[in-house]
Amino acid sequence: MAKVNQFTPADHEIVTSAVSLAEKATDGEIVTIVTEESDHYGDIAWAISGLVALTALLVVSLFPEIYLTMINWLAGGWSGMTALPYWALFAFTTLKFFGARLVLMWKPLLFLLIPNPITAARVRKRATSLFRVSTDYRTVGRTGILLYLSMREHRAEIVADTAIAEKVEPAIWGDAMIAMIDLVRIGAPGEGMAEAVRQMGIVLSEHFPKTDQNPNELPDRLIEL
């Protein structure tokens, strides 16, 4: 299966350069992470498969004549069945369950069926988890901020450390997010992240201008998971 995350070495260079440039004007520390997907959604695939199987069982229960006619036709008119046996219902339901799960191994279809609130919540959860590992408590002034992009979900998150969160409302980052998603959508993910970093840098420079006492505490390079 082809990867959704198609960042090239040039994209890495573009994003890394954007971070380095943005941090020249601010004590803020920008961390950039891109990943193919934020979750495998295996539990969702199993849940959908169960729903398919139960729906199929309900249809058979409501319209048994259709299936009895099919079985009779397959048996050349000699099946002799007047009702579906329990083993046939079990086999049919099991086949639907595992058949659906097999089909949902194709990620484009699975992601098409996952409700948006679920993908949004899991992308946010992964971003928050990565922030704690890569950024939280890793700067003296608590001025770290994570830009996270999850390609398959078509979603991004910005998670800020305490000092930034106290001064900058989350809605302020909206323009940076929109600029990034617009460029990612047209196949320019590197430029998209770089533009988001540029706009984030402008906001950070207003609230946390560069001082001589603040070293470069976090890596500027794009981290690809």
GROMACS .gro file of N, CA and C in nm, residues 3-7 12 32-41 122-123 126-127 130 147-156 184 189 193 222-225:
model
  114
    3LYS      N    1   0.226   0.488   0.067
    3LYS     CA    2   0.216   0.576   0.182
    3LYS      C    3   0.145   0.704   0.144
    4VAL      N    4   0.063   0.752   0.237
    4VAL     CA    5  -0.003   0.881   0.217
    4VAL      C    6   0.096   0.993   0.244
    5ASN      N    7   0.184   0.969   0.340
    5ASN     CA    8   0.281   1.069   0.379
    5ASN      C    9   0.396   1.071   0.278
    6GLN      N   10   0.397   1.170   0.189
    6GLN     CA   11   0.495   1.174   0.083
    6GLN      C   12   0.584   1.297   0.096
    7PHE      N   13   0.646   1.315   0.211
    7PHE     CA   14   0.737   1.427   0.231
    7PHE      C   15   0.873   1.393   0.170
   12HIS      N   16   1.148   1.847   0.376
   12HIS     CA   17   1.212   1.854   0.508
   12HIS      C   18   1.297   1.980   0.519
   32THR      N   19   0.796   2.063   1.476
   32THR     CA   20   0.708   2.019   1.366
   32THR      C   21   0.715   1.867   1.352
   33ILE      N   22   0.599   1.804   1.348
   33ILE     CA   23   0.589   1.658   1.334
   33ILE      C   24   0.484   1.626   1.228
   34VAL      N   25   0.517   1.534   1.138
   34VAL     CA   26   0.421   1.485   1.040
   34VAL      C   27   0.417   1.333   1.049
   35THR      N   28   0.298   1.278   1.035
   35THR     CA   29   0.282   1.133   1.040
   35THR      C   30   0.182   1.090   0.935
   36GLU      N   31   0.189   0.962   0.895
   36GLU     CA   32   0.097   0.911   0.795
   36GLU      C   33  -0.045   0.903   0.851
   37GLU      N   34  -0.059   0.852   0.974
   37GLU     CA   35  -0.189   0.843   1.038
   37GLU      C   36  -0.169   0.844   1.188
   38SER      N   37  -0.271   0.890   1.260
   38SER     CA   38  -0.260   0.905   1.405
   38SER      C   39  -0.305   0.783   1.483
   39ASP      N   40  -0.375   0.692   1.416
   39ASP     CA   41  -0.426   0.573   1.483
   39ASP      C   42  -0.454   0.467   1.376
   40HIS      N   43  -0.450   0.340   1.415
   40HIS     CA   44  -0.481   0.233   1.320
   40HIS      C   45  -0.632   0.208   1.310
   41TYR      N   46  -0.708   0.256   1.406
   41TYR     CA   47  -0.854   0.246   1.405
   41TYR      C   48  -0.903   0.102   1.392
  122ARG      N   49  -0.895   1.154   1.787
  122ARG     CA   50  -0.773   1.072   1.793
  122ARG      C   51  -0.650   1.147   1.742
  123VAL      N   52  -0.670   1.235   1.646
  123VAL     CA   53  -0.558   1.318   1.602
  123VAL      C   54  -0.517   1.411   1.716
  126ARG      N   55  -0.328   1.210   1.980
  126ARG     CA   56  -0.190   1.178   1.940
  126ARG      C   57  -0.103   1.303   1.945
  127ALA      N   58  -0.157   1.415   1.900
  127ALA     CA   59  -0.080   1.539   1.904
  127ALA      C   60  -0.043   1.576   2.046
  130LEU      N   61   0.231   1.340   2.173
  130LEU     CA   62   0.362   1.374   2.115
  130LEU      C   63   0.414   1.505   2.173
  147LEU      N   64   0.353   2.185   1.607
  147LEU     CA   65   0.270   2.183   1.487
  147LEU      C   66   0.267   2.039   1.437
  148TYR      N   67   0.149   1.979   1.437
  148TYR     CA   68   0.134   1.836   1.408
  148TYR      C   69   0.041   1.818   1.288
  149LEU      N   70   0.086   1.739   1.192
  149LEU     CA   71   0.007   1.712   1.071
  149LEU      C   72  -0.010   1.562   1.053
  150SER      N   73  -0.136   1.517   1.043
  150SER     CA   74  -0.167   1.377   1.021
  150SER      C   75  -0.228   1.364   0.882
  151MET      N   76  -0.154   1.302   0.791
  151MET     CA   77  -0.187   1.309   0.649
  151MET      C   78  -0.314   1.233   0.611
  152ARG      N   79  -0.328   1.110   0.658
  152ARG     CA   80  -0.443   1.031   0.614
  152ARG      C   81  -0.576   1.087   0.666
  153GLU      N   82  -0.572   1.142   0.785
  153GLU     CA   83  -0.694   1.201   0.842
  153GLU      C   84  -0.724   1.340   0.787
  154HIS      N   85  -0.624   1.399   0.715
  154HIS     CA   86  -0.640   1.534   0.663
  154HIS      C   87  -0.666   1.633   0.777
  155ARG      N   88  -0.591   1.616   0.885
  155ARG     CA   89  -0.610   1.702   1.002
  155ARG      C   90  -0.476   1.745   1.059
  156ALA      N   91  -0.480   1.858   1.127
  156ALA     CA   92  -0.360   1.911   1.191
  156ALA      C   93  -0.398   1.967   1.327
  184VAL      N   94  -0.145   2.175   0.163
  184VAL     CA   95  -0.139   2.029   0.168
  184VAL      C   96  -0.239   1.968   0.072
  189PRO      N   97   0.274   1.971   0.075
  189PRO     CA   98   0.275   1.963   0.222
  189PRO      C   99   0.391   2.036   0.287
  193MET      N  100   0.337   2.335   0.564
  193MET     CA  101   0.388   2.341   0.700
  193MET      C  102   0.478   2.462   0.719
  222LEU      N  103   1.221   1.895   1.080
  222LEU     CA  104   1.091   1.830   1.072
  222LEU      C  105   1.106   1.684   1.115
  223ILE      N  106   1.020   1.640   1.206
  223ILE     CA  107   1.022   1.502   1.253
  223ILE      C  108   0.912   1.426   1.179
  224GLU      N  109   0.951   1.321   1.109
  224GLU     CA  110   0.856   1.239   1.031
  224GLU      C  111   0.841   1.103   1.097
  225LEU      N  112   0.719   1.071   1.137
  225LEU     CA  113   0.693   0.944   1.207
  225LEU      C  114   0.629   0.843   1.112
   0.00000   0.00000   0.00000
